[in-house]
Amino acid sequence: MPDNPEEFPATPGPSPLIPAVPAEQSPPELLPEASDLTWEKSVEKSAKPVAVMFYSPGCAFCRQIEPYFRNYAAEYRDTVVFIRLNVMTSPWTAERYGVRSTPTFKFFCDGKPVQEMVGAVYPAILKKMVDEVLVHGKECAKRSTSIDYEITGYG
């Protein structure tokens, strides 16, 4: 092995005669994971209604309902954004929206929460809730008042 790095042969680069093959782009994930840092962009600034599943890794009901939630994400991909949020790694957002147990499903229109379901629910009820948010969510969000989320206990 040579001691001088200049003695190493140059690594061959791509051949100019062989065209580069573009890497396949993976399709966008149907059920992305949000966090405290990505919440505003993912949910509050979304142009579409958003369905959020607040979950914890040790929650048996969360694991049970997630395949259905994922299927609904595929079914409604053109009209609703589906997102998961781990309450263990993003406690600030969970606390901000009053999430006390998992799974909790919250539906947002124009960045405002318009509907909520807590606990183990039947998949058919969850799907019905998504349909109702699509029909009434925008109007409900327009009628609601904005909330000042400045969190401070000192006047």
PDB file of N, CA and C in Angstrom, residues 82-132:
ATOM      1  N   PHE A  82     -53.815  12.339   4.704  1.00  0.00           N
ATOM      2  CA  PHE A  82     -53.789  11.522   5.916  1.00  0.00           C
ATOM      3  C   PHE A  82     -52.383  11.560   6.500  1.00  0.00           C
ATOM      4  N   ILE A  83     -52.308  11.812   7.811  1.00  0.00           N
ATOM      5  CA  ILE A  83     -51.017  11.962   8.485  1.00  0.00           C
ATOM      6  C   ILE A  83     -51.069  11.250   9.830  1.00  0.00           C
ATOM      7  N   ARG A  84     -49.933  10.718  10.248  1.00  0.00           N
ATOM      8  CA  ARG A  84     -49.805  10.148  11.595  1.00  0.00           C
ATOM      9  C   ARG A  84     -48.908  11.053  12.424  1.00  0.00           C
ATOM     10  N   LEU A  85     -49.157  11.094  13.737  1.00  0.00           N
ATOM     11  CA  LEU A  85     -48.289  11.846  14.634  1.00  0.00           C
ATOM     12  C   LEU A  85     -48.065  11.014  15.890  1.00  0.00           C
ATOM     13  N   ASN A  86     -46.814  10.728  16.188  1.00  0.00           N
ATOM     14  CA  ASN A  86     -46.437   9.956  17.363  1.00  0.00           C
ATOM     15  C   ASN A  86     -46.441  10.899  18.568  1.00  0.00           C
ATOM     16  N   VAL A  87     -47.319  10.651  19.538  1.00  0.00           N
ATOM     17  CA  VAL A  87     -47.443  11.542  20.690  1.00  0.00           C
ATOM     18  C   VAL A  87     -46.240  11.444  21.627  1.00  0.00           C
ATOM     19  N   MET A  88     -45.465  10.371  21.512  1.00  0.00           N
ATOM     20  CA  MET A  88     -44.281  10.211  22.362  1.00  0.00           C
ATOM     21  C   MET A  88     -43.123  11.081  21.870  1.00  0.00           C
ATOM     22  N   THR A  89     -43.009  11.251  20.567  1.00  0.00           N
ATOM     23  CA  THR A  89     -41.905  12.044  20.021  1.00  0.00           C
ATOM     24  C   THR A  89     -42.332  13.476  19.676  1.00  0.00           C
ATOM     25  N   SER A  90     -43.623  13.749  19.673  1.00  0.00           N
ATOM     26  CA  SER A  90     -44.132  15.104  19.387  1.00  0.00           C
ATOM     27  C   SER A  90     -45.159  15.507  20.442  1.00  0.00           C
ATOM     28  N   PRO A  91     -44.729  15.633  21.689  1.00  0.00           N
ATOM     29  CA  PRO A  91     -45.688  15.914  22.766  1.00  0.00           C
ATOM     30  C   PRO A  91     -46.298  17.310  22.704  1.00  0.00           C
ATOM     31  N   TRP A  92     -45.579  18.274  22.120  1.00  0.00           N
ATOM     32  CA  TRP A  92     -46.090  19.638  22.108  1.00  0.00           C
ATOM     33  C   TRP A  92     -47.373  19.736  21.279  1.00  0.00           C
ATOM     34  N   THR A  93     -47.374  19.142  20.104  1.00  0.00           N
ATOM     35  CA  THR A  93     -48.559  19.193  19.243  1.00  0.00           C
ATOM     36  C   THR A  93     -49.712  18.427  19.877  1.00  0.00           C
ATOM     37  N   ALA A  94     -49.425  17.276  20.451  1.00  0.00           N
ATOM     38  CA  ALA A  94     -50.473  16.493  21.109  1.00  0.00           C
ATOM     39  C   ALA A  94     -51.087  17.289  22.258  1.00  0.00           C
ATOM     40  N   GLU A  95     -50.265  17.951  23.041  1.00  0.00           N
ATOM     41  CA  GLU A  95     -50.784  18.756  24.154  1.00  0.00           C
ATOM     42  C   GLU A  95     -51.569  19.954  23.649  1.00  0.00           C
ATOM     43  N   ARG A  96     -51.086  20.561  22.601  1.00  0.00           N
ATOM     44  CA  ARG A  96     -51.749  21.743  22.028  1.00  0.00           C
ATOM     45  C   ARG A  96     -53.187  21.440  21.621  1.00  0.00           C
ATOM     46  N   TYR A  97     -53.423  20.241  21.114  1.00  0.00           N
ATOM     47  CA  TYR A  97     -54.759  19.862  20.664  1.00  0.00           C
ATOM     48  C   TYR A  97     -55.498  18.978  21.662  1.00  0.00           C
ATOM     49  N   GLY A  98     -55.006  18.901  22.887  1.00  0.00           N
ATOM     50  CA  GLY A  98     -55.724  18.206  23.944  1.00  0.00           C
ATOM     51  C   GLY A  98     -55.804  16.703  23.785  1.00  0.00           C
ATOM     52  N   VAL A  99     -54.811  16.100  23.168  1.00  0.00           N
ATOM     53  CA  VAL A  99     -54.815  14.649  22.992  1.00  0.00           C
ATOM     54  C   VAL A  99     -54.383  14.008  24.305  1.00  0.00           C
ATOM     55  N   ARG A 100     -55.292  13.235  24.904  1.00  0.00           N
ATOM     56  CA  ARG A 100     -55.020  12.603  26.193  1.00  0.00           C
ATOM     57  C   ARG A 100     -54.896  11.094  26.105  1.00  0.00           C
ATOM     58  N   SER A 101     -55.381  10.508  25.019  1.00  0.00           N
ATOM     59  CA  SER A 101     -55.264   9.059  24.841  1.00  0.00           C
ATOM     60  C   SER A 101     -55.130   8.749  23.356  1.00  0.00           C
ATOM     61  N   THR A 102     -54.678   7.530  23.091  1.00  0.00           N
ATOM     62  CA  THR A 102     -54.494   7.128  21.696  1.00  0.00           C
ATOM     63  C   THR A 102     -55.272   5.855  21.433  1.00  0.00           C
ATOM     64  N   PRO A 103     -55.746   5.679  20.214  1.00  0.00           N
ATOM     65  CA  PRO A 103     -55.639   6.617  19.100  1.00  0.00           C
ATOM     66  C   PRO A 103     -56.652   7.759  19.227  1.00  0.00           C
ATOM     67  N   THR A 104     -56.264   8.910  18.770  1.00  0.00           N
ATOM     68  CA  THR A 104     -57.164  10.044  18.627  1.00  0.00           C
ATOM     69  C   THR A 104     -57.102  10.474  17.168  1.00  0.00           C
ATOM     70  N   PHE A 105     -58.266  10.628  16.563  1.00  0.00           N
ATOM     71  CA  PHE A 105     -58.350  11.061  15.174  1.00  0.00           C
ATOM     72  C   PHE A 105     -58.911  12.476  15.158  1.00  0.00           C
ATOM     73  N   LYS A 106     -58.191  13.384  14.533  1.00  0.00           N
ATOM     74  CA  LYS A 106     -58.662  14.769  14.398  1.00  0.00           C
ATOM     75  C   LYS A 106     -58.667  15.112  12.919  1.00  0.00           C
ATOM     76  N   PHE A 107     -59.686  15.863  12.546  1.00  0.00           N
ATOM     77  CA  PHE A 107     -59.851  16.278  11.160  1.00  0.00           C
ATOM     78  C   PHE A 107     -59.748  17.792  11.092  1.00  0.00           C
ATOM     79  N   PHE A 108     -58.961  18.289  10.135  1.00  0.00           N
ATOM     80  CA  PHE A 108     -58.688  19.711  10.002  1.00  0.00           C
ATOM     81  C   PHE A 108     -59.105  20.197   8.627  1.00  0.00           C
ATOM     82  N   CYS A 109     -59.727  21.373   8.589  1.00  0.00           N
ATOM     83  CA  CYS A 109     -60.024  22.078   7.339  1.00  0.00           C
ATOM     84  C   CYS A 109     -59.491  23.492   7.493  1.00  0.00           C
ATOM     85  N   ASP A 110     -58.774  23.955   6.507  1.00  0.00           N
ATOM     86  CA  ASP A 110     -58.146  25.274   6.557  1.00  0.00           C
ATOM     87  C   ASP A 110     -57.316  25.445   7.821  1.00  0.00           C
ATOM     88  N   GLY A 111     -56.682  24.375   8.282  1.00  0.00           N
ATOM     89  CA  GLY A 111     -55.819  24.430   9.447  1.00  0.00           C
ATOM     90  C   GLY A 111     -56.529  24.429  10.786  1.00  0.00           C
ATOM     91  N   LYS A 112     -57.861  24.346  10.763  1.00  0.00           N
ATOM     92  CA  LYS A 112     -58.635  24.364  12.007  1.00  0.00           C
ATOM     93  C   LYS A 112     -59.227  22.994  12.283  1.00  0.00           C
ATOM     94  N   PRO A 113     -59.197  22.558  13.545  1.00  0.00           N
ATOM     95  CA  PRO A 113     -59.819  21.273  13.858  1.00  0.00           C
ATOM     96  C   PRO A 113     -61.336  21.384  13.748  1.00  0.00           C
ATOM     97  N   VAL A 114     -61.940  20.457  13.013  1.00  0.00           N
ATOM     98  CA  VAL A 114     -63.396  20.507  12.810  1.00  0.00           C
ATOM     99  C   VAL A 114     -64.114  19.273  13.341  1.00  0.00           C
ATOM    100  N   GLN A 115     -63.378  18.192  13.593  1.00  0.00           N
ATOM    101  CA  GLN A 115     -64.012  16.965  14.068  1.00  0.00           C
ATOM    102  C   GLN A 115     -62.967  16.128  14.795  1.00  0.00           C
ATOM    103  N   GLU A 116     -63.450  15.281  15.719  1.00  0.00           N
ATOM    104  CA  GLU A 116     -62.533  14.472  16.508  1.00  0.00           C
ATOM    105  C   GLU A 116     -63.202  13.176  16.940  1.00  0.00           C
ATOM    106  N   MET A 117     -62.404  12.107  17.015  1.00  0.00           N
ATOM    107  CA  MET A 117     -62.854  10.831  17.569  1.00  0.00           C
ATOM    108  C   MET A 117     -61.716  10.288  18.418  1.00  0.00           C
ATOM    109  N   VAL A 118     -62.058   9.757  19.584  1.00  0.00           N
ATOM    110  CA  VAL A 118     -61.039   9.271  20.509  1.00  0.00           C
ATOM    111  C   VAL A 118     -61.279   7.799  20.803  1.00  0.00           C
ATOM    112  N   GLY A 119     -60.197   7.035  20.813  1.00  0.00           N
ATOM    113  CA  GLY A 119     -60.263   5.635  21.212  1.00  0.00           C
ATOM    114  C   GLY A 119     -60.452   4.695  20.044  1.00  0.00           C
ATOM    115  N   ALA A 120     -60.655   3.433  20.403  1.00  0.00           N
ATOM    116  CA  ALA A 120     -60.856   2.395  19.391  1.00  0.00           C
ATOM    117  C   ALA A 120     -62.213   2.613  18.727  1.00  0.00           C
ATOM    118  N   VAL A 121     -62.197   2.801  17.424  1.00  0.00           N
ATOM    119  CA  VAL A 121     -63.441   3.028  16.681  1.00  0.00           C
ATOM    120  C   VAL A 121     -63.537   1.978  15.577  1.00  0.00           C
ATOM    121  N   TYR A 122     -64.744   1.708  15.161  1.00  0.00           N
ATOM    122  CA  TYR A 122     -64.940   0.810  14.029  1.00  0.00           C
ATOM    123  C   TYR A 122     -64.445   1.502  12.765  1.00  0.00           C
ATOM    124  N   PRO A 123     -63.796   0.777  11.877  1.00  0.00           N
ATOM    125  CA  PRO A 123     -63.309   1.377  10.635  1.00  0.00           C
ATOM    126  C   PRO A 123     -64.419   2.051   9.823  1.00  0.00           C
ATOM    127  N   ALA A 124     -65.614   1.480   9.822  1.00  0.00           N
ATOM    128  CA  ALA A 124     -66.727   2.077   9.063  1.00  0.00           C
ATOM    129  C   ALA A 124     -67.092   3.454   9.619  1.00  0.00           C
ATOM    130  N   ILE A 125     -67.001   3.615  10.936  1.00  0.00           N
ATOM    131  CA  ILE A 125     -67.315   4.916  11.549  1.00  0.00           C
ATOM    132  C   ILE A 125     -66.243   5.930  11.170  1.00  0.00           C
ATOM    133  N   LEU A 126     -64.998   5.497  11.155  1.00  0.00           N
ATOM    134  CA  LEU A 126     -63.909   6.385  10.749  1.00  0.00           C
ATOM    135  C   LEU A 126     -64.095   6.846   9.306  1.00  0.00           C
ATOM    136  N   LYS A 127     -64.453   5.924   8.428  1.00  0.00           N
ATOM    137  CA  LYS A 127     -64.674   6.284   7.019  1.00  0.00           C
ATOM    138  C   LYS A 127     -65.854   7.241   6.883  1.00  0.00           C
ATOM    139  N   LYS A 128     -66.917   7.012   7.629  1.00  0.00           N
ATOM    140  CA  LYS A 128     -68.083   7.907   7.594  1.00  0.00           C
ATOM    141  C   LYS A 128     -67.695   9.313   8.054  1.00  0.00           C
ATOM    142  N   MET A 129     -66.824   9.378   9.051  1.00  0.00           N
ATOM    143  CA  MET A 129     -66.363  10.678   9.539  1.00  0.00           C
ATOM    144  C   MET A 129     -65.568  11.410   8.458  1.00  0.00           C
ATOM    145  N   VAL A 130     -64.738  10.694   7.715  1.00  0.00           N
ATOM    146  CA  VAL A 130     -63.989  11.315   6.614  1.00  0.00           C
ATOM    147  C   VAL A 130     -64.967  11.864   5.577  1.00  0.00           C
ATOM    148  N   ASP A 131     -65.981  11.101   5.233  1.00  0.00           N
ATOM    149  CA  ASP A 131     -66.984  11.560   4.266  1.00  0.00           C
ATOM    150  C   ASP A 131     -67.705  12.813   4.768  1.00  0.00           C
ATOM    151  N   GLU A 132     -68.054  12.842   6.054  1.00  0.00           N
ATOM    152  CA  GLU A 132     -68.750  14.001   6.616  1.00  0.00           C
ATOM    153  C   GLU A 132     -67.866  15.237   6.620  1.00  0.00           C
TER     154      GLU A 132
END
